[in-house]
mmCIF file of C-alpha atoms in Angstrom:
data_model
loop_
_atom_site.group_PDB
_atom_site.id
_atom_site.type_symbol
_atom_site.label_atom_id
_atom_site.label_comp_id
_atom_site.label_asym_id
_atom_site.label_seq_id
_atom_site.Cartn_x
_atom_site.Cartn_y
_atom_site.Cartn_z
ATOM 1 C CA MET A 1 -11.776 12.122 17.505
ATOM 2 C CA ILE A 2 -9.830 12.228 14.262
ATOM 3 C CA PRO A 3 -7.717 15.422 13.984
ATOM 4 C CA GLU A 4 -8.446 17.717 11.036
ATOM 5 C CA LYS A 5 -4.809 17.503 9.920
ATOM 6 C CA LEU A 6 -5.097 13.696 9.684
ATOM 7 C CA GLN A 7 -8.304 14.022 7.684
ATOM 8 C CA GLU A 8 -6.464 16.406 5.343
ATOM 9 C CA ILE A 9 -3.674 13.848 4.870
ATOM 10 C CA LEU A 10 -6.193 11.133 3.992
ATOM 11 C CA LYS A 11 -7.275 13.233 1.000
ATOM 12 C CA GLN A 12 -3.710 13.241 -0.419
ATOM 13 C CA ASP A 13 -1.593 10.611 -2.140
ATOM 14 C CA GLY A 14 0.512 8.656 0.297
ATOM 15 C CA ILE A 15 1.298 5.271 1.708
ATOM 16 C CA VAL A 16 0.081 3.825 4.990
ATOM 17 C CA ALA A 17 2.087 1.272 7.000
ATOM 18 C CA ILE A 18 0.255 -1.084 9.363
ATOM 19 C CA ALA A 19 2.358 -3.029 11.875
ATOM 20 C CA THR A 20 1.099 -6.082 13.766
ATOM 21 C CA LEU A 21 2.684 -8.632 16.080
ATOM 22 C CA GLY A 22 1.865 -12.325 15.837
ATOM 23 C CA GLU A 23 3.203 -15.633 17.081
ATOM 24 C CA ASP A 24 5.906 -15.512 14.388
ATOM 25 C CA GLY A 25 6.957 -11.947 15.242
ATOM 26 C CA PRO A 26 6.275 -8.546 13.716
ATOM 27 C CA HIS A 27 4.702 -8.005 10.318
ATOM 28 C CA MET A 28 4.015 -4.925 8.230
ATOM 29 C CA VAL A 29 1.595 -4.344 5.379
ATOM 30 C CA ASN A 30 0.862 -1.237 3.315
ATOM 31 C CA THR A 31 -2.160 0.461 1.839
ATOM 32 C CA TRP A 32 -2.970 3.925 0.444
ATOM 33 C CA ASN A 33 -4.166 7.060 2.262
ATOM 34 C CA SER A 34 -7.036 7.408 -0.183
ATOM 35 C CA TYR A 35 -8.378 3.930 0.697
ATOM 36 C CA ILE A 36 -9.053 4.806 4.343
ATOM 37 C CA ARG A 37 -12.501 5.890 5.460
ATOM 38 C CA ILE A 38 -13.532 7.122 8.902
ATOM 39 C CA SER A 39 -16.604 5.595 10.546
ATOM 40 C CA PRO A 40 -19.069 7.860 12.376
ATOM 41 C CA GLU A 41 -17.616 6.445 15.617
ATOM 42 C CA GLY A 42 -14.063 7.416 14.629
ATOM 43 C CA ARG A 43 -12.716 4.025 13.542
ATOM 44 C CA LEU A 44 -10.299 3.830 10.619
ATOM 45 C CA LEU A 45 -11.780 1.536 7.978
ATOM 46 C CA ILE A 46 -9.301 -0.064 5.586
ATOM 47 C CA PRO A 47 -10.189 -2.430 2.726
ATOM 48 C CA ALA A 48 -8.482 -5.815 2.970
ATOM 49 C CA GLY A 49 -8.033 -7.758 -0.230
ATOM 50 C CA TYR A 50 -5.391 -10.107 1.093
ATOM 51 C CA MET A 51 -3.780 -9.208 4.449
ATOM 52 C CA HIS A 52 -4.038 -12.846 5.605
ATOM 53 C CA ARG A 53 -0.986 -12.664 7.891
ATOM 54 C CA THR A 54 -2.207 -9.346 9.275
ATOM 55 C CA GLU A 55 -5.551 -10.989 10.058
ATOM 56 C CA ALA A 56 -3.849 -13.928 11.802
ATOM 57 C CA ASN A 57 -1.679 -11.551 13.833
ATOM 58 C CA ILE A 58 -4.682 -9.480 14.914
ATOM 59 C CA ALA A 59 -6.472 -12.652 16.030
ATOM 60 C CA PHE A 60 -3.409 -13.320 18.209
ATOM 61 C CA ASN A 61 -2.875 -9.695 19.334
ATOM 62 C CA PRO A 62 -5.313 -6.919 18.305
ATOM 63 C CA GLU A 63 -2.859 -4.069 18.961
ATOM 64 C CA VAL A 64 -1.640 -2.261 15.834
ATOM 65 C CA LEU A 65 0.565 0.656 14.909
ATOM 66 C CA VAL A 66 -0.273 2.729 11.847
ATOM 67 C CA THR A 67 1.866 5.433 10.271
ATOM 68 C CA LEU A 68 0.845 7.676 7.417
ATOM 69 C CA GLY A 69 1.653 11.055 5.993
ATOM 70 C CA SER A 70 1.770 13.350 3.015
ATOM 71 C CA SER A 71 4.397 15.729 1.697
ATOM 72 C CA LYS A 72 1.580 17.959 0.430
ATOM 73 C CA VAL A 73 0.190 18.851 3.871
ATOM 74 C CA GLN A 74 1.788 21.478 6.125
ATOM 75 C CA GLY A 75 3.381 19.787 9.126
ATOM 76 C CA LEU A 76 4.812 20.845 12.453
ATOM 77 C CA HIS A 77 8.176 21.895 10.952
ATOM 78 C CA GLY A 78 7.364 22.829 7.366
ATOM 79 C CA PRO A 79 6.031 20.952 4.353
ATOM 80 C CA GLY A 80 4.979 17.405 5.099
ATOM 81 C CA ALA A 81 2.846 16.004 7.917
ATOM 82 C CA GLY A 82 2.626 12.550 9.441
ATOM 83 C CA PHE A 83 0.869 10.648 12.209
ATOM 84 C CA LEU A 84 1.388 7.601 14.406
ATOM 85 C CA ILE A 85 -1.825 5.845 15.393
ATOM 86 C CA LYS A 86 -1.897 3.208 18.126
ATOM 87 C CA GLY A 87 -5.046 1.158 18.466
ATOM 88 C CA LYS A 88 -6.934 -2.097 18.464
ATOM 89 C CA ALA A 89 -7.991 -3.772 15.239
ATOM 90 C CA ALA A 90 -10.496 -6.337 14.028
ATOM 91 C CA PHE A 91 -11.379 -7.825 10.672
ATOM 92 C CA VAL A 92 -15.056 -7.306 9.831
ATOM 93 C CA THR A 93 -16.921 -9.238 7.124
ATOM 94 C CA SER A 94 -20.466 -7.927 7.618
ATOM 95 C CA GLY A 95 -22.323 -4.935 8.985
ATOM 96 C CA PRO A 96 -22.014 -1.171 8.421
ATOM 97 C CA ASP A 97 -18.185 -0.968 8.527
ATOM 98 C CA PHE A 98 -17.940 -3.700 5.896
ATOM 99 C CA ASP A 99 -20.773 -2.325 3.749
ATOM 100 C CA THR A 100 -19.244 1.175 3.711
ATOM 101 C CA LEU A 101 -16.084 -0.089 2.043
ATOM 102 C CA LYS A 102 -17.645 -2.822 -0.098
ATOM 103 C CA ALA A 103 -19.663 -0.128 -1.894
ATOM 104 C CA LYS A 104 -16.400 1.620 -2.861
ATOM 105 C CA PHE A 105 -13.980 -1.321 -3.221
ATOM 106 C CA ASP A 106 -15.741 -4.316 -4.771
ATOM 107 C CA TRP A 107 -12.545 -6.400 -4.510
ATOM 108 C CA LEU A 108 -12.308 -6.384 -0.698
ATOM 109 C CA ARG A 109 -12.892 -9.560 1.287
ATOM 110 C CA ALA A 110 -13.005 -7.821 4.692
ATOM 111 C CA THR A 111 -12.717 -4.451 6.371
ATOM 112 C CA LEU A 112 -9.836 -3.853 8.748
ATOM 113 C CA ALA A 113 -11.444 -1.675 11.436
ATOM 114 C CA ILE A 114 -9.034 0.128 13.770
ATOM 115 C CA THR A 115 -10.209 1.835 16.951
ATOM 116 C CA PRO A 116 -7.533 4.400 17.867
ATOM 117 C CA ASP A 117 -6.202 4.534 21.440
ATOM 118 C CA SER A 118 -3.911 7.443 20.552
ATOM 119 C CA ILE A 119 -3.252 9.629 17.511
ATOM 120 C CA THR A 120 -0.007 11.594 17.552
ATOM 121 C CA GLN A 121 1.246 13.994 14.906
ATOM 122 C CA THR A 122 4.897 13.084 14.378
ATOM 123 C CA TRP A 123 5.930 15.629 11.771
#
């Protein structure tokens, strides 16, 4: 289940960091809060235009860490809220998760679908 506070953050401007681990070590890529959609099953759906190294890393090790936040959302200690999401990821090039994002982002080549194992509010 995606917490309401996280859903509120996704409606605000902000940057998202996605960390993966591959054969060559760790890698990080960024996207925008406003690009993320939530599937009916609770997966985070992120449009991938490039993200080739991220895709290779996920083929090697599907575990990802995602951090995101917004200064415009009330957090645990005042203005600003953030989350750490741990989960498993896959790149999807067909089906409902792909179609959902392709309708919004015609430039994407794949959908990065993340199934959360844990979602923790960090701030």
